[in-house]
CSV table of C-alpha atoms in Angstrom, one decimal:
chain,number,residue,atom,x,y,z
A,28,GLN,CA,218.3,-35.0,-191.5
A,29,VAL,CA,214.6,-34.3,-190.9
A,30,HIS,CA,213.3,-35.3,-187.5
A,31,LEU,CA,210.2,-35.0,-185.4
A,32,VAL,CA,210.4,-36.0,-181.7
A,33,GLU,CA,207.3,-36.2,-179.6
A,34,SER,CA,207.1,-36.1,-175.8
A,35,GLY,CA,204.7,-35.6,-172.9
A,36,GLY,CA,202.7,-38.8,-173.1
A,37,GLY,CA,201.9,-40.8,-170.0
A,38,LEU,CA,199.1,-42.3,-167.8
A,39,VAL,CA,196.3,-40.0,-166.8
A,40,LYS,CA,192.9,-40.4,-165.1
A,41,PRO,CA,189.7,-39.7,-167.0
A,42,GLY,CA,189.0,-36.0,-166.9
A,43,GLY,CA,192.6,-35.1,-166.6
A,44,SER,CA,194.9,-33.1,-168.9
A,45,LEU,CA,198.2,-33.6,-170.7
A,46,ARG,CA,200.3,-31.5,-173.0
A,47,LEU,CA,202.2,-33.1,-175.8
A,48,SER,CA,205.2,-31.5,-177.4
A,49,CYS,CA,206.8,-32.1,-180.8
A,50,VAL,CA,210.3,-30.7,-181.6
A,51,ALA,CA,211.3,-30.5,-185.2
A,52,SER,CA,214.8,-30.4,-186.7
A,53,GLY,CA,216.4,-30.6,-190.1
A,54,PHE,CA,214.0,-28.3,-192.0
A,55,VAL,CA,212.6,-24.8,-191.8
A,56,PHE,CA,209.8,-25.5,-189.4
A,57,SER,CA,208.0,-22.2,-190.0
A,58,ASP,CA,207.5,-23.1,-193.7
A,59,TYR,CA,205.2,-26.1,-193.0
A,60,ASN,CA,201.8,-26.9,-191.8
A,61,MET,CA,201.8,-29.5,-189.0
A,62,THR,CA,199.4,-32.2,-187.9
A,63,TRP,CA,198.6,-34.6,-185.0
A,64,VAL,CA,197.5,-38.1,-185.9
A,65,ARG,CA,196.7,-40.8,-183.3
A,66,GLN,CA,196.4,-44.6,-183.3
A,67,ALA,CA,194.4,-46.5,-180.6
A,68,PRO,CA,195.8,-49.9,-179.7
A,69,GLY,CA,195.3,-52.3,-182.5
A,70,LYS,CA,193.3,-49.8,-184.5
A,71,GLY,CA,193.8,-47.6,-187.6
A,72,LEU,CA,195.0,-44.0,-188.0
A,73,GLU,CA,192.9,-41.1,-186.9
A,74,TRP,CA,193.6,-37.5,-187.9
A,75,ILE,CA,193.2,-35.2,-184.9
A,76,SER,CA,194.3,-31.7,-185.7
A,77,ASP,CA,196.1,-29.4,-188.2
A,78,ILE,CA,197.8,-26.0,-187.7
A,79,SER,CA,199.0,-23.8,-190.5
A,80,HIS,CA,202.6,-22.6,-190.7
A,81,SER,CA,201.7,-19.2,-189.3
A,82,SER,CA,199.1,-20.5,-186.8
A,83,SER,CA,196.4,-18.6,-188.6
A,84,ALA,CA,194.3,-21.7,-189.3
A,85,ARG,CA,193.6,-24.6,-187.0
A,86,PHE,CA,191.3,-27.6,-187.6
A,87,PHE,CA,190.1,-30.3,-185.3
A,88,ALA,CA,188.4,-33.7,-185.6
A,89,ASP,CA,184.9,-33.7,-184.1
A,90,SER,CA,186.1,-36.3,-181.5
A,91,VAL,CA,188.4,-33.8,-179.9
A,92,LYS,CA,186.8,-30.4,-180.7
A,93,GLY,CA,186.4,-28.3,-177.6
A,94,ARG,CA,188.7,-30.5,-175.5
A,95,PHE,CA,192.0,-30.3,-177.4
A,96,ASN,CA,194.0,-27.3,-178.6
A,97,ILE,CA,196.9,-27.2,-181.1
A,98,SER,CA,199.6,-24.5,-181.0
A,99,ARG,CA,203.1,-23.9,-182.2
A,100,ASP,CA,206.2,-21.8,-181.5
A,101,ASN,CA,208.2,-21.3,-184.7
A,102,GLY,CA,211.0,-19.7,-182.7
A,103,LYS,CA,211.4,-23.0,-180.8
A,104,ASN,CA,210.7,-25.3,-183.8
A,105,SER,CA,207.9,-26.8,-181.7
A,106,MET,CA,204.3,-27.8,-181.9
A,107,TYR,CA,202.0,-28.6,-179.0
A,108,LEU,CA,198.7,-30.5,-178.3
A,109,GLN,CA,196.9,-29.5,-175.1
A,110,MET,CA,194.5,-32.3,-174.2
A,111,ASN,CA,191.8,-31.5,-171.6
A,112,ARG,CA,188.9,-33.6,-170.3
A,113,LEU,CA,190.6,-36.8,-171.4
A,114,ARG,CA,188.5,-39.9,-172.0
A,115,VAL,CA,189.4,-43.6,-172.0
A,116,GLU,CA,188.9,-43.5,-175.7
A,117,ASP,CA,191.7,-41.0,-176.1
A,118,THR,CA,194.1,-43.8,-175.3
A,119,ALA,CA,196.5,-44.0,-178.3
A,120,VAL,CA,199.9,-43.4,-179.7
A,121,TYR,CA,200.0,-39.7,-180.8
A,122,TYR,CA,202.1,-38.9,-183.9
A,123,CYS,CA,203.5,-35.5,-184.8
A,124,VAL,CA,203.5,-35.1,-188.6
A,125,ARG,CA,204.8,-32.6,-191.1
A,126,GLU,CA,202.3,-31.9,-193.9
A,127,THR,CA,203.2,-30.7,-197.4
A,128,THR,CA,200.6,-32.0,-199.7
A,129,ALA,CA,200.4,-35.3,-197.9
A,130,MET,CA,201.9,-36.2,-194.5
A,131,ASP,CA,205.5,-36.7,-195.5
A,132,VAL,CA,207.4,-36.9,-192.2
A,133,TRP,CA,206.3,-38.7,-189.1
A,134,GLY,CA,207.7,-38.8,-185.5
A,135,GLN,CA,207.9,-42.1,-183.6
A,136,GLY,CA,205.0,-41.2,-181.4
A,137,THR,CA,204.2,-40.7,-177.8
A,138,THR,CA,201.8,-43.0,-175.9
A,139,VAL,CA,198.9,-41.6,-173.9
A,140,SER,CA,196.9,-43.9,-171.6
A,141,VAL,CA,193.7,-42.8,-170.0
A,142,SER,CA,192.6,-45.1,-167.2
A,143,SER,CA,191.3,-44.9,-163.7
B,27,GLU,CA,183.1,-36.0,-193.8
B,28,ILE,CA,184.7,-38.0,-196.6
B,29,VAL,CA,184.5,-41.7,-195.9
B,30,MET,CA,187.4,-43.8,-197.2
B,31,THR,CA,186.8,-47.5,-197.7
B,32,GLN,CA,189.7,-49.9,-198.4
B,33,SER,CA,189.5,-53.4,-199.8
B,34,PRO,CA,190.3,-56.1,-199.2
B,35,VAL,CA,190.8,-56.1,-195.4
B,36,SER,CA,193.7,-58.5,-195.8
B,37,LEU,CA,195.7,-59.9,-198.7
B,38,SER,CA,198.0,-62.9,-198.9
B,39,VAL,CA,200.4,-62.8,-201.9
B,40,SER,CA,203.3,-65.1,-202.9
B,41,PRO,CA,206.8,-63.5,-203.1
B,42,GLY,CA,207.3,-61.9,-206.5
B,43,GLU,CA,203.6,-61.7,-207.3
B,44,ARG,CA,201.5,-58.6,-207.7
B,45,ALA,CA,199.5,-57.1,-204.9
B,46,THR,CA,196.6,-54.8,-205.7
B,47,LEU,CA,194.9,-52.7,-203.0
B,48,SER,CA,191.8,-50.6,-203.5
B,49,CYS,CA,190.6,-47.4,-201.9
B,50,ARG,CA,187.2,-45.8,-202.5
B,51,ALA,CA,186.2,-42.3,-201.4
B,52,SER,CA,182.6,-41.2,-200.7
B,53,GLN,CA,183.1,-38.0,-202.6
B,54,SER,CA,185.4,-36.9,-205.4
B,55,LEU,CA,189.0,-36.1,-204.3
B,56,SER,CA,190.4,-35.2,-207.7
B,57,SER,CA,194.0,-36.5,-207.0
B,58,SER,CA,194.3,-35.5,-203.4
B,59,LEU,CA,195.0,-39.1,-202.2
B,60,ALA,CA,198.0,-40.5,-200.4
B,61,TRP,CA,199.1,-44.0,-199.4
B,62,TYR,CA,201.1,-45.0,-196.3
B,63,GLN,CA,202.8,-48.1,-195.2
B,64,GLN,CA,203.0,-49.1,-191.5
B,65,LYS,CA,205.1,-52.0,-190.2
B,66,PRO,CA,204.5,-53.3,-186.7
B,67,GLY,CA,205.9,-51.0,-184.0
B,68,GLN,CA,206.8,-48.3,-186.5
B,69,ALA,CA,205.3,-45.0,-187.5
B,70,PRO,CA,203.6,-44.8,-190.9
B,71,ARG,CA,205.7,-43.9,-193.9
B,72,LEU,CA,204.4,-42.0,-196.9
B,73,LEU,CA,204.5,-44.0,-200.1
B,74,ILE,CA,202.4,-42.2,-202.7
B,75,TYR,CA,200.9,-38.7,-202.9
B,76,GLY,CA,198.8,-37.0,-205.6
B,77,ALA,CA,197.4,-40.4,-206.2
B,78,SER,CA,200.3,-41.5,-208.3
B,79,THR,CA,203.6,-39.8,-207.3
B,80,ARG,CA,206.1,-41.8,-205.4
B,81,ALA,CA,207.5,-40.2,-202.3
B,82,THR,CA,211.3,-39.8,-202.0
B,83,GLY,CA,213.1,-43.1,-201.7
B,84,ILE,CA,210.2,-45.3,-202.4
B,85,PRO,CA,211.0,-48.3,-204.7
B,86,ALA,CA,209.6,-48.3,-208.2
B,87,ARG,CA,207.6,-51.5,-207.5
B,88,PHE,CA,205.1,-49.3,-205.6
B,89,SER,CA,202.7,-47.5,-207.9
B,90,GLY,CA,199.5,-45.6,-207.5
B,91,SER,CA,196.7,-44.9,-209.9
B,92,GLY,CA,193.2,-43.5,-210.0
B,93,SER,CA,191.3,-40.2,-209.6
B,94,GLY,CA,188.0,-39.0,-208.4
B,95,THR,CA,186.6,-41.7,-206.1
B,96,GLU,CA,188.5,-44.9,-207.1
B,97,PHE,CA,192.2,-45.4,-206.3
B,98,THR,CA,194.6,-48.3,-206.5
B,99,LEU,CA,198.0,-49.1,-204.9
B,100,THR,CA,200.0,-51.8,-206.8
B,101,ILE,CA,203.0,-53.6,-205.5
B,102,SER,CA,204.4,-55.1,-208.7
B,103,SER,CA,206.6,-57.8,-207.2
B,104,LEU,CA,206.0,-58.4,-203.5
B,105,GLN,CA,209.1,-58.6,-201.3
B,106,SER,CA,209.2,-59.9,-197.8
B,107,GLU,CA,209.9,-56.5,-196.4
B,108,ASP,CA,206.5,-55.3,-197.9
B,109,CYS,CA,204.5,-57.1,-195.2
B,110,ALA,CA,202.7,-54.3,-193.5
B,111,VAL,CA,199.4,-52.5,-193.2
B,112,TYR,CA,198.7,-50.0,-196.0
B,113,TYR,CA,196.4,-46.9,-195.5
B,114,CYS,CA,194.9,-44.5,-197.9
B,115,GLN,CA,194.2,-40.9,-196.8
B,116,GLN,CA,192.4,-38.0,-198.4
B,117,TYR,CA,193.6,-34.5,-198.1
B,118,SER,CA,191.0,-32.9,-200.3
B,119,ARG,CA,188.9,-31.5,-197.4
B,120,TRP,CA,188.9,-31.3,-193.7
B,121,PRO,CA,188.5,-33.4,-191.7
B,122,ARG,CA,191.4,-35.4,-193.1
B,123,THR,CA,190.3,-39.1,-193.2
B,124,PHE,CA,192.0,-42.4,-193.5
B,125,GLY,CA,190.8,-45.8,-194.8
B,126,GLN,CA,190.7,-48.6,-192.3
B,127,GLY,CA,193.8,-50.3,-193.7
B,128,THR,CA,194.7,-53.4,-195.7
B,129,LYS,CA,197.1,-55.9,-194.2
B,130,VAL,CA,199.5,-57.5,-196.7
B,131,GLU,CA,201.0,-60.8,-195.8
B,132,ILE,CA,203.4,-63.2,-197.6
B,133,LYS,CA,201.8,-66.5,-198.7
């Protein structure tokens, strides 16, 4: 069965850092592009970042460009989101998503809270 | 950036009736449009991709249509379990963008 499991969320002060992880199972991870999507409390969905299957291409939303970095380790079936210089407005549930044409498999999300 | 605009913001439909949700893109997408369903406390679920292709396991009462800049999601006979927020999303260009969502409720 195809699964994505996120971890690494938590409470952090503004200006701090967190590293989110996503572990995949049930499919050949190295064949797929992967995505991070977030959802602020009571709000809609916001695409954050994409990484191609080989890590050769990475894309970022303007809201996180220069502060967040996406990476993956195909040998560990894992993807990561390094979040630096966190802001209050980064508070959200962060979803790890598999991307084929559309976003076809979603994890259950990990919660990031940025507050002083 | 491609702006996605959904209408209406919310929709109340009687059980068994049809629900029609709209999504408009600020630029042509061809057919690079997906629809997602999100129930409270759950992750989104892919319903439709390529504007009109149902994802695996999605009931036939869900259908998508449109191309270019105008798209529609139709639920032909609303069931109680269809109460959710529905989002459209374009994957024609980066940055990927979502509509603001349409909340579907049972009347």
